Amino acid sequence: MPLVVQTTRANVNDGTMALSLIDAMPSIPGPRGRPREKPDVGLGDRAYGTQSNIDALRARGIYPALARIGSEHGSGLGVVRWVVESCLSWFSHHRRLKLCYEKTGEHWQALHDLAASLICARKLRWIK
């Protein structure tokens, strides 16, 4: 389920937005105990594997499972990467999000927030 949605311009590198997404994550309550404030592992491909991202994740107490830039393929990240790709494909099911017609970034962000809430509502309906 998408926990945080943040839209940017088309030419912004994904790796530069990773830390702001992690910082914007809400706390997730479990069945008992304190809510989780941060993930255990930061998983990403080579776009996120910069040394600054790795150091920042370690400073936040998150294990960085990021493929380094320039490393060989086959790092094992593709085993779990399909979760992210399937979540991105759920957003493309909404026709209005396939191409940006909006004049302001706030409208574009609002449409993505609405799509994320619809995705979460559908997923929670299946949990019951």
Tab-separated table of N, CA, C and O in Angstrom:
chain	number	residue	atom	x	y	z
A	1	MET	N	0.837	-1.182	0.000
A	1	MET	CA	0.000	0.000	0.000
A	1	MET	C	0.879	1.242	0.000
A	1	MET	O	1.900	1.272	0.683
A	2	PRO	N	0.499	2.234	-0.744
A	2	PRO	CA	1.298	3.467	-0.761
A	2	PRO	C	1.128	4.239	0.546
A	2	PRO	O	0.025	4.606	0.927
A	3	LEU	N	2.224	4.462	1.253
A	3	LEU	CA	2.179	5.194	2.517
A	3	LEU	C	2.391	6.685	2.320
A	3	LEU	O	1.823	7.494	3.039
A	4	VAL	N	3.224	7.044	1.355
A	4	VAL	CA	3.538	8.444	1.082
A	4	VAL	C	3.530	8.642	-0.422
A	4	VAL	O	4.083	7.824	-1.158
A	5	VAL	N	2.905	9.711	-0.878
A	5	VAL	CA	2.887	10.048	-2.299
A	5	VAL	C	3.435	11.462	-2.433
A	5	VAL	O	2.950	12.387	-1.785
A	6	GLN	N	4.450	11.597	-3.259
A	6	GLN	CA	5.051	12.911	-3.459
A	6	GLN	C	5.375	13.063	-4.941
A	6	GLN	O	6.153	12.295	-5.492
A	7	THR	N	4.747	14.023	-5.594
A	7	THR	CA	4.988	14.246	-7.010
A	7	THR	C	6.051	15.319	-7.191
A	7	THR	O	6.184	16.224	-6.374
A	8	THR	N	6.800	15.197	-8.269
A	8	THR	CA	7.842	16.168	-8.604
A	8	THR	C	7.754	16.464	-10.097
A	8	THR	O	6.933	15.889	-10.812
A	9	ARG	N	8.624	17.319	-10.548
A	9	ARG	CA	8.712	17.567	-11.979
A	9	ARG	C	9.272	16.336	-12.667
A	9	ARG	O	9.830	15.448	-12.037
A	10	ALA	N	9.146	16.287	-13.970
A	10	ALA	CA	9.526	15.086	-14.718
A	10	ALA	C	11.025	14.832	-14.714
A	10	ALA	O	11.465	13.696	-14.804
A	11	ASN	N	11.847	15.868	-14.603
A	11	ASN	CA	13.282	15.678	-14.746
A	11	ASN	C	14.022	15.608	-13.415
A	11	ASN	O	15.223	15.773	-13.373
A	12	VAL	N	13.330	15.328	-12.321
A	12	VAL	CA	13.966	15.209	-11.010
A	12	VAL	C	14.411	13.762	-10.808
A	12	VAL	O	13.650	12.822	-11.040
A	13	ASN	N	15.652	13.578	-10.381
A	13	ASN	CA	16.191	12.248	-10.135
A	13	ASN	C	15.479	11.617	-8.935
A	13	ASN	O	15.249	12.275	-7.921
A	14	ASP	N	15.163	10.334	-9.037
A	14	ASP	CA	14.458	9.635	-7.961
A	14	ASP	C	15.263	9.602	-6.668
A	14	ASP	O	14.719	9.685	-5.581
A	15	GLY	N	16.560	9.463	-6.784
A	15	GLY	CA	17.406	9.340	-5.605
A	15	GLY	C	17.405	10.570	-4.721
A	15	GLY	O	17.641	10.481	-3.515
A	16	THR	N	17.147	11.735	-5.289
A	16	THR	CA	17.147	12.954	-4.485
A	16	THR	C	15.912	13.066	-3.597
A	16	THR	O	15.941	13.773	-2.597
A	17	MET	N	14.846	12.374	-3.932
A	17	MET	CA	13.599	12.465	-3.175
A	17	MET	C	13.434	11.350	-2.151
A	17	MET	O	12.485	11.359	-1.374
A	18	ALA	N	14.339	10.395	-2.124
A	18	ALA	CA	14.184	9.219	-1.265
A	18	ALA	C	14.122	9.579	0.210
A	18	ALA	O	13.265	9.080	0.951
A	19	LEU	N	14.994	10.439	0.665
A	19	LEU	CA	15.050	10.757	2.092
A	19	LEU	C	13.836	11.564	2.543
A	19	LEU	O	13.339	11.372	3.655
A	20	SER	N	13.330	12.438	1.684
A	20	SER	CA	12.134	13.189	2.066
A	20	SER	C	10.911	12.280	2.154
A	20	SER	O	10.022	12.496	2.977
A	21	LEU	N	10.869	11.230	1.334
A	21	LEU	CA	9.769	10.264	1.427
A	21	LEU	C	9.847	9.465	2.726
A	21	LEU	O	8.831	9.211	3.374
A	22	ILE	N	11.051	9.075	3.101
A	22	ILE	CA	11.215	8.314	4.348
A	22	ILE	C	10.868	9.194	5.546
A	22	ILE	O	10.226	8.742	6.498
A	23	ASP	N	11.269	10.452	5.509
A	23	ASP	CA	10.952	11.359	6.610
A	23	ASP	C	9.461	11.664	6.697
A	23	ASP	O	8.946	11.963	7.770
A	24	ALA	N	8.757	11.593	5.569
A	24	ALA	CA	7.318	11.890	5.555
A	24	ALA	C	6.450	10.686	5.912
A	24	ALA	O	5.226	10.831	6.025
A	25	MET	N	7.058	9.515	6.103
A	25	MET	CA	6.267	8.325	6.417
A	25	MET	C	5.546	8.479	7.743
A	25	MET	O	6.134	8.903	8.734
A	26	PRO	N	4.264	8.132	7.779
A	26	PRO	CA	3.542	8.187	9.052
A	26	PRO	C	3.909	6.995	9.930
A	26	PRO	O	4.445	5.998	9.460
A	27	SER	N	3.625	7.110	11.220
A	27	SER	CA	3.837	5.964	12.100
A	27	SER	C	2.746	4.933	11.832
A	27	SER	O	1.594	5.275	11.566
A	28	ILE	N	3.120	3.667	11.889
A	28	ILE	CA	2.212	2.582	11.535
A	28	ILE	C	1.909	1.778	12.792
A	28	ILE	O	2.787	1.111	13.331
A	29	PRO	N	0.662	1.838	13.291
A	29	PRO	CA	0.335	1.074	14.492
A	29	PRO	C	0.212	-0.414	14.182
A	29	PRO	O	-0.260	-0.804	13.120
A	30	GLY	N	0.651	-1.218	15.102
A	30	GLY	CA	0.547	-2.659	14.973
A	30	GLY	C	-0.519	-3.189	15.917
A	30	GLY	O	-1.272	-2.430	16.528
A	31	PRO	N	-0.604	-4.507	16.077
A	31	PRO	CA	-1.609	-5.074	16.968
A	31	PRO	C	-1.372	-4.691	18.431
A	31	PRO	O	-2.308	-4.557	19.200
A	32	ARG	N	-0.112	-4.495	18.819
A	32	ARG	CA	0.182	-4.082	20.186
A	32	ARG	C	1.541	-3.396	20.207
A	32	ARG	O	2.358	-3.546	19.301
A	33	GLY	N	1.786	-2.636	21.225
A	33	GLY	CA	3.065	-1.961	21.369
A	33	GLY	C	3.092	-0.604	20.690
A	33	GLY	O	2.078	-0.098	20.227
A	34	ARG	N	4.271	-0.036	20.640
A	34	ARG	CA	4.449	1.275	20.044
A	34	ARG	C	4.331	1.196	18.528
A	34	ARG	O	4.725	0.203	17.921
A	35	PRO	N	3.813	2.241	17.896
A	35	PRO	CA	3.753	2.229	16.432
A	35	PRO	C	5.150	2.303	15.821
A	35	PRO	O	6.059	2.879	16.399
A	36	ARG	N	5.288	1.713	14.656
A	36	ARG	CA	6.574	1.748	13.951
A	36	ARG	C	6.783	3.122	13.356
A	36	ARG	O	5.933	3.640	12.651
A	37	GLU	N	7.920	3.713	13.614
A	37	GLU	CA	8.223	5.056	13.131
A	37	GLU	C	9.009	5.036	11.822
A	37	GLU	O	8.946	5.970	11.051
A	38	LYS	N	9.769	3.971	11.584
A	38	LYS	CA	10.608	3.908	10.398
A	38	LYS	C	10.734	2.457	9.948
A	38	LYS	O	10.534	1.526	10.735
A	39	PRO	N	11.082	2.253	8.690
A	39	PRO	CA	11.273	0.870	8.224
A	39	PRO	C	12.590	0.296	8.732
A	39	PRO	O	13.487	1.018	9.165
A	40	ASP	N	12.704	-1.018	8.680
A	40	ASP	CA	13.950	-1.686	9.072
A	40	ASP	C	14.995	-1.611	7.966
A	40	ASP	O	16.184	-1.485	8.228
A	41	VAL	N	14.520	-1.707	6.709
A	41	VAL	CA	15.417	-1.785	5.560
A	41	VAL	C	14.971	-0.780	4.510
A	41	VAL	O	13.777	-0.654	4.235
A	42	GLY	N	15.933	-0.086	3.921
A	42	GLY	CA	15.663	0.773	2.769
A	42	GLY	C	16.089	0.046	1.507
A	42	GLY	O	17.260	-0.240	1.311
A	43	LEU	N	15.131	-0.295	0.663
A	43	LEU	CA	15.394	-1.097	-0.525
A	43	LEU	C	15.248	-0.226	-1.760
A	43	LEU	O	14.275	0.520	-1.877
A	44	GLY	N	16.208	-0.289	-2.663
A	44	GLY	CA	16.120	0.507	-3.871
A	44	GLY	C	17.120	0.080	-4.922
A	44	GLY	O	18.047	-0.685	-4.657
A	45	ASP	N	16.931	0.604	-6.124
A	45	ASP	CA	17.827	0.260	-7.218
A	45	ASP	C	18.983	1.258	-7.296
A	45	ASP	O	19.236	2.011	-6.367
A	46	ARG	N	19.680	1.280	-8.415
A	46	ARG	CA	20.876	2.095	-8.545
A	46	ARG	C	20.622	3.592	-8.487
A	46	ARG	O	21.535	4.351	-8.192
A	47	ALA	N	19.433	4.040	-8.771
A	47	ALA	CA	19.131	5.475	-8.690
A	47	ALA	C	19.234	5.964	-7.246
A	47	ALA	O	19.501	7.138	-7.003
A	48	TYR	N	19.009	5.085	-6.291
A	48	TYR	CA	19.041	5.454	-4.876
A	48	TYR	C	20.373	5.121	-4.208
A	48	TYR	O	20.593	5.487	-3.060
A	49	GLY	N	21.269	4.434	-4.905
A	49	GLY	CA	22.488	3.910	-4.299
A	49	GLY	C	23.632	4.893	-4.175
A	49	GLY	O	24.781	4.481	-4.226
A	50	THR	N	23.368	6.161	-3.993
A	50	THR	CA	24.445	7.128	-3.795
A	50	THR	C	24.973	7.022	-2.374
A	50	THR	O	24.267	6.574	-1.456
A	51	GLN	N	26.197	7.440	-2.190
A	51	GLN	CA	26.812	7.358	-0.863
A	51	GLN	C	26.079	8.247	0.138
A	51	GLN	O	25.946	7.885	1.314
A	52	SER	N	25.572	9.391	-0.316
A	52	SER	CA	24.852	10.273	0.611
A	52	SER	C	23.554	9.631	1.092
A	52	SER	O	23.193	9.760	2.272
A	53	ASN	N	22.836	8.915	0.211
A	53	ASN	CA	21.618	8.216	0.630
A	53	ASN	C	21.942	7.079	1.590
A	53	ASN	O	21.226	6.864	2.575
A	54	ILE	N	23.009	6.356	1.322
A	54	ILE	CA	23.401	5.245	2.190
A	54	ILE	C	23.766	5.755	3.574
A	54	ILE	O	23.330	5.213	4.596
A	55	ASP	N	24.548	6.829	3.629
A	55	ASP	CA	24.939	7.406	4.917
A	55	ASP	C	23.739	7.966	5.676
A	55	ASP	O	23.635	7.815	6.894
A	56	ALA	N	22.811	8.607	4.953
A	56	ALA	CA	21.633	9.185	5.604
A	56	ALA	C	20.706	8.100	6.152
A	56	ALA	O	20.116	8.261	7.226
A	57	LEU	N	20.578	6.979	5.442
A	57	LEU	CA	19.758	5.879	5.955
A	57	LEU	C	20.385	5.279	7.205
A	57	LEU	O	19.686	4.964	8.174
A	58	ARG	N	21.695	5.103	7.184
A	58	ARG	CA	22.371	4.570	8.370
A	58	ARG	C	22.216	5.511	9.554
A	58	ARG	O	22.064	5.069	10.694
A	59	ALA	N	22.264	6.820	9.311
A	59	ALA	CA	22.095	7.795	10.389
A	59	ALA	C	20.689	7.738	10.980
A	59	ALA	O	20.494	8.042	12.159
A	60	ARG	N	19.712	7.321	10.186
A	60	ARG	CA	18.333	7.189	10.664
A	60	ARG	C	18.069	5.821	11.288
A	60	ARG	O	16.967	5.532	11.713
A	61	GLY	N	19.058	4.943	11.301
A	61	GLY	CA	18.893	3.608	11.886
A	61	GLY	C	18.225	2.630	10.946
A	61	GLY	O	17.625	1.650	11.382
A	62	ILE	N	18.323	2.870	9.645
A	62	ILE	CA	17.713	2.014	8.631
A	62	ILE	C	18.831	1.323	7.865
A	62	ILE	O	19.785	1.968	7.419
A	63	TYR	N	18.725	0.001	7.711
A	63	TYR	CA	19.726	-0.750	6.953
A	63	TYR	C	19.566	-0.442	5.465
A	63	TYR	O	18.496	-0.660	4.898
A	64	PRO	N	20.605	0.063	4.781
A	64	PRO	CA	20.486	0.392	3.356
A	64	PRO	C	20.763	-0.819	2.463
A	64	PRO	O	21.907	-1.248	2.323
A	65	ALA	N	19.739	-1.380	1.870
A	65	ALA	CA	19.897	-2.455	0.888
A	65	ALA	C	19.754	-1.841	-0.494
A	65	ALA	O	18.845	-2.156	-1.261
A	66	LEU	N	20.668	-0.934	-0.812
A	66	LEU	CA	20.634	-0.197	-2.066
A	66	LEU	C	21.740	-0.697	-2.984
A	66	LEU	O	22.869	-0.891	-2.546
A	67	ALA	N	21.407	-0.888	-4.248
A	67	ALA	CA	22.425	-1.266	-5.223
A	67	ALA	C	23.292	-0.042	-5.502
A	67	ALA	O	22.784	1.047	-5.734
A	68	ARG	N	24.583	-0.214	-5.435
A	68	ARG	CA	25.506	0.910	-5.674
A	68	ARG	C	25.524	1.279	-7.152
A	68	ARG	O	25.352	0.426	-8.016
A	69	ILE	N	25.735	2.544	-7.401
A	69	ILE	CA	25.833	3.024	-8.777
A	69	ILE	C	27.070	2.397	-9.423
A	69	ILE	O	28.153	2.397	-8.854
A	70	GLY	N	26.872	1.830	-10.612
A	70	GLY	CA	27.977	1.206	-11.325
A	70	GLY	C	28.208	-0.248	-10.971
A	70	GLY	O	29.092	-0.881	-11.536
A	71	SER	N	27.439	-0.808	-10.048
A	71	SER	CA	27.628	-2.215	-9.693
A	71	SER	C	27.008	-3.103	-10.762
A	71	SER	O	26.202	-2.661	-11.583
A	72	GLU	N	27.392	-4.368	-10.737
A	72	GLU	CA	26.868	-5.319	-11.712
A	72	GLU	C	25.404	-5.612	-11.436
A	72	GLU	O	24.924	-5.468	-10.316
A	73	HIS	N	24.697	-6.041	-12.470
A	73	HIS	CA	23.312	-6.457	-12.293
A	73	HIS	C	23.269	-7.783	-11.555
A	73	HIS	O	24.254	-8.494	-11.469
A	74	GLY	N	22.125	-8.121	-11.044
A	74	GLY	CA	21.987	-9.373	-10.327
A	74	GLY	C	22.267	-9.241	-8.848
A	74	GLY	O	22.729	-10.168	-8.217
A	75	SER	N	21.988	-8.065	-8.289
A	75	SER	CA	22.257	-7.850	-6.872
A	75	SER	C	21.207	-8.479	-5.974
A	75	SER	O	21.337	-8.465	-4.770
A	76	GLY	N	20.146	-9.031	-6.548
A	76	GLY	CA	19.117	-9.656	-5.743
A	76	GLY	C	17.966	-8.731	-5.411
A	76	GLY	O	16.981	-9.144	-4.830
A	77	LEU	N	18.063	-7.447	-5.777
A	77	LEU	CA	16.992	-6.516	-5.459
A	77	LEU	C	15.742	-6.763	-6.293
A	77	LEU	O	14.652	-6.392	-5.908
A	78	GLY	N	15.885	-7.399	-7.453
A	78	GLY	CA	14.734	-7.667	-8.294
A	78	GLY	C	13.769	-8.662	-7.684
A	78	GLY	O	12.633	-8.787	-8.115
A	79	VAL	N	14.207	-9.373	-6.672
A	79	VAL	CA	13.342	-10.352	-6.022
A	79	VAL	C	12.182	-9.651	-5.316
A	79	VAL	O	11.059	-10.132	-5.295
A	80	VAL	N	12.430	-8.480	-4.751
A	80	VAL	CA	11.399	-7.773	-4.006
A	80	VAL	C	10.957	-6.494	-4.706
A	80	VAL	O	10.005	-5.879	-4.290
A	81	ARG	N	11.617	-6.098	-5.751
A	81	ARG	CA	11.322	-4.841	-6.442
A	81	ARG	C	9.932	-4.862	-7.077
A	81	ARG	O	9.341	-3.820	-7.290
A	82	TRP	N	9.376	-6.012	-7.371
A	82	TRP	CA	8.075	-6.088	-8.007
A	82	TRP	C	6.989	-5.455	-7.149
A	82	TRP	O	5.962	-5.024	-7.662
A	83	VAL	N	7.188	-5.356	-5.842
A	83	VAL	CA	6.203	-4.723	-4.961
A	83	VAL	C	6.061	-3.248	-5.319
A	83	VAL	O	4.954	-2.723	-5.440
A	84	VAL	N	7.176	-2.581	-5.533
A	84	VAL	CA	7.152	-1.165	-5.898
A	84	VAL	C	6.555	-0.986	-7.292
A	84	VAL	O	5.724	-0.114	-7.524
A	85	GLU	N	6.965	-1.828	-8.218
A	85	GLU	CA	6.470	-1.711	-9.588
A	85	GLU	C	4.968	-1.969	-9.663
A	85	GLU	O	4.267	-1.310	-10.421
A	86	SER	N	4.464	-2.921	-8.882
A	86	SER	CA	3.024	-3.168	-8.912
A	86	SER	C	2.254	-2.002	-8.306
A	86	SER	O	1.185	-1.652	-8.781
A	87	CYS	N	2.817	-1.373	-7.272
A	87	CYS	CA	2.162	-0.204	-6.688
A	87	CYS	C	2.118	0.946	-7.697
A	87	CYS	O	1.109	1.648	-7.808
A	88	LEU	N	3.200	1.129	-8.441
A	88	LEU	CA	3.196	2.164	-9.472
A	88	LEU	C	2.195	1.853	-10.579
A	88	LEU	O	1.573	2.762	-11.139
A	89	SER	N	2.012	0.592	-10.889
A	89	SER	CA	1.035	0.249	-11.924
A	89	SER	C	-0.393	0.486	-11.454
A	89	SER	O	-1.273	0.762	-12.262
A	90	TRP	N	-0.642	0.396	-10.142
A	90	TRP	CA	-1.986	0.701	-9.642
A	90	TRP	C	-2.345	2.158	-9.916
A	90	TRP	O	-3.497	2.474	-10.182
A	91	PHE	N	-1.362	3.043	-9.843
A	91	PHE	CA	-1.631	4.447	-10.147
A	91	PHE	C	-1.971	4.635	-11.614
A	91	PHE	O	-2.744	5.516	-11.958
A	92	SER	N	-1.400	3.826	-12.490
A	92	SER	CA	-1.688	3.986	-13.915
A	92	SER	C	-3.070	3.464	-14.291
A	92	SER	O	-3.519	3.693	-15.405
A	93	HIS	N	-3.745	2.787	-13.374
A	93	HIS	CA	-5.120	2.353	-13.646
A	93	HIS	C	-6.085	3.534	-13.653
A	93	HIS	O	-7.182	3.413	-14.168
A	94	HIS	N	-5.655	4.643	-13.087
A	94	HIS	CA	-6.488	5.845	-13.091
A	94	HIS	C	-6.124	6.655	-14.328
A	94	HIS	O	-5.022	7.182	-14.441
A	95	ARG	N	-7.069	6.764	-15.244
A	95	ARG	CA	-6.810	7.354	-16.547
A	95	ARG	C	-6.317	8.792	-16.453
A	95	ARG	O	-5.482	9.229	-17.221
A	96	ARG	N	-6.814	9.533	-15.492
A	96	ARG	CA	-6.448	10.942	-15.365
A	96	ARG	C	-4.974	11.124	-14.994
A	96	ARG	O	-4.395	12.173	-15.237
A	97	LEU	N	-4.349	10.111	-14.432
A	97	LEU	CA	-2.962	10.221	-13.997
A	97	LEU	C	-1.948	9.798	-15.067
A	97	LEU	O	-0.761	9.922	-14.858
A	98	LYS	N	-2.420	9.279	-16.187
A	98	LYS	CA	-1.481	8.828	-17.211
A	98	LYS	C	-0.772	9.986	-17.894
A	98	LYS	O	0.374	9.874	-18.288
A	99	LEU	N	-1.451	11.117	-18.048
A	99	LEU	CA	-0.867	12.288	-18.678
A	99	LEU	C	-1.297	13.515	-17.897
A	99	LEU	O	-2.468	13.639	-17.525
A	100	CYS	N	-0.372	14.394	-17.622
A	100	CYS	CA	-0.657	15.559	-16.782
A	100	CYS	C	-1.324	16.657	-17.593
A	100	CYS	O	-0.743	17.202	-18.536
A	101	TYR	N	-2.570	16.982	-17.225
A	101	TYR	CA	-3.289	18.092	-17.826
A	101	TYR	C	-3.390	19.272	-16.870
A	101	TYR	O	-3.917	20.306	-17.226
A	102	GLU	N	-2.924	19.097	-15.661
A	102	GLU	CA	-3.099	20.112	-14.629
A	102	GLU	C	-2.110	21.259	-14.809
A	102	GLU	O	-0.988	21.061	-15.239
A	103	LYS	N	-2.534	22.463	-14.446
A	103	LYS	CA	-1.671	23.643	-14.587
A	103	LYS	C	-0.837	23.885	-13.343
A	103	LYS	O	0.186	24.536	-13.413
A	104	THR	N	-1.268	23.377	-12.193
A	104	THR	CA	-0.513	23.592	-10.962
A	104	THR	C	-0.092	22.249	-10.370
A	104	THR	O	-0.766	21.232	-10.542
A	105	GLY	N	1.011	22.274	-9.665
A	105	GLY	CA	1.501	21.066	-9.017
A	105	GLY	C	0.619	20.608	-7.876
A	105	GLY	O	0.561	19.424	-7.565
A	106	GLU	N	-0.099	21.540	-7.246
A	106	GLU	CA	-0.992	21.175	-6.138
A	106	GLU	C	-2.138	20.298	-6.628
A	106	GLU	O	-2.540	19.344	-5.956
A	107	HIS	N	-2.670	20.594	-7.810
A	107	HIS	CA	-3.759	19.767	-8.355
A	107	HIS	C	-3.249	18.375	-8.700
A	107	HIS	O	-3.923	17.370	-8.457
A	108	TRP	N	-2.062	18.313	-9.268
A	108	TRP	CA	-1.463	17.032	-9.640
A	108	TRP	C	-1.196	16.185	-8.398
A	108	TRP	O	-1.453	14.987	-8.383
A	109	GLN	N	-0.687	16.827	-7.333
A	109	GLN	CA	-0.454	16.123	-6.075
A	109	GLN	C	-1.772	15.645	-5.476
A	109	GLN	O	-1.869	14.533	-4.969
A	110	ALA	N	-2.813	16.490	-5.537
A	110	ALA	CA	-4.116	16.121	-4.981
A	110	ALA	C	-4.712	14.919	-5.711
A	110	ALA	O	-5.310	14.037	-5.075
A	111	LEU	N	-4.559	14.856	-7.020
A	111	LEU	CA	-5.065	13.702	-7.763
A	111	LEU	C	-4.319	12.426	-7.389
A	111	LEU	O	-4.923	11.359	-7.279
A	112	HIS	N	-3.022	12.529	-7.165
A	112	HIS	CA	-2.262	11.363	-6.734
A	112	HIS	C	-2.635	10.951	-5.307
A	112	HIS	O	-2.682	9.757	-5.001
A	113	ASP	N	-2.882	11.916	-4.439
A	113	ASP	CA	-3.328	11.586	-3.081
A	113	ASP	C	-4.680	10.885	-3.112
A	113	ASP	O	-4.914	9.932	-2.362
A	114	LEU	N	-5.566	11.351	-3.976
A	114	LEU	CA	-6.875	10.713	-4.116
A	114	LEU	C	-6.733	9.289	-4.640
A	114	LEU	O	-7.374	8.367	-4.136
A	115	ALA	N	-5.871	9.098	-5.621
A	115	ALA	CA	-5.643	7.751	-6.148
A	115	ALA	C	-5.047	6.838	-5.081
A	115	ALA	O	-5.438	5.673	-4.967
A	116	ALA	N	-4.130	7.365	-4.270
A	116	ALA	CA	-3.537	6.554	-3.199
A	116	ALA	C	-4.585	6.160	-2.171
A	116	ALA	O	-4.587	5.031	-1.673
A	117	SER	N	-5.501	7.075	-1.852
A	117	SER	CA	-6.540	6.731	-0.887
A	117	SER	C	-7.498	5.695	-1.462
A	117	SER	O	-7.974	4.810	-0.739
A	118	LEU	N	-7.777	5.751	-2.756
A	118	LEU	CA	-8.626	4.727	-3.381
A	118	LEU	C	-7.927	3.364	-3.386
A	118	LEU	O	-8.559	2.333	-3.149
A	119	ILE	N	-6.624	3.374	-3.648
A	119	ILE	CA	-5.858	2.120	-3.628
A	119	ILE	C	-5.879	1.522	-2.227
A	119	ILE	O	-6.105	0.315	-2.049
A	120	CYS	N	-5.669	2.348	-1.207
A	120	CYS	CA	-5.684	1.854	0.177
A	120	CYS	C	-7.063	1.336	0.559
A	120	CYS	O	-7.179	0.312	1.233
A	121	ALA	N	-8.119	2.038	0.140
A	121	ALA	CA	-9.483	1.589	0.456
A	121	ALA	C	-9.769	0.236	-0.177
A	121	ALA	O	-10.387	-0.636	0.446
A	122	ARG	N	-9.317	0.045	-1.413
A	122	ARG	CA	-9.520	-1.252	-2.074
A	122	ARG	C	-8.749	-2.361	-1.363
A	122	ARG	O	-9.251	-3.479	-1.214
A	123	LYS	N	-7.513	-2.071	-0.972
A	123	LYS	CA	-6.712	-3.085	-0.287
A	123	LYS	C	-7.312	-3.434	1.084
A	123	LYS	O	-7.322	-4.589	1.485
A	124	LEU	N	-7.785	-2.430	1.810
A	124	LEU	CA	-8.379	-2.693	3.122
A	124	LEU	C	-9.686	-3.447	3.008
A	124	LEU	O	-10.051	-4.211	3.900
A	125	ARG	N	-10.402	-3.250	1.913
A	125	ARG	CA	-11.642	-3.990	1.709
A	125	ARG	C	-11.350	-5.479	1.560
A	125	ARG	O	-12.115	-6.327	2.002
A	126	TRP	N	-10.208	-5.848	0.961
A	126	TRP	CA	-9.851	-7.249	0.795
A	126	TRP	C	-9.370	-7.882	2.082
A	126	TRP	O	-9.403	-9.093	2.249
A	127	ILE	N	-8.891	-7.069	3.032
A	127	ILE	CA	-8.364	-7.597	4.288
A	127	ILE	C	-9.490	-8.143	5.166
A	127	ILE	O	-9.331	-9.125	5.857
A	128	LYS	N	-10.641	-7.514	5.129
A	128	LYS	CA	-11.750	-7.929	6.012
A	128	LYS	C	-12.167	-9.343	5.818
A	128	LYS	O	-12.139	-10.060	5.019
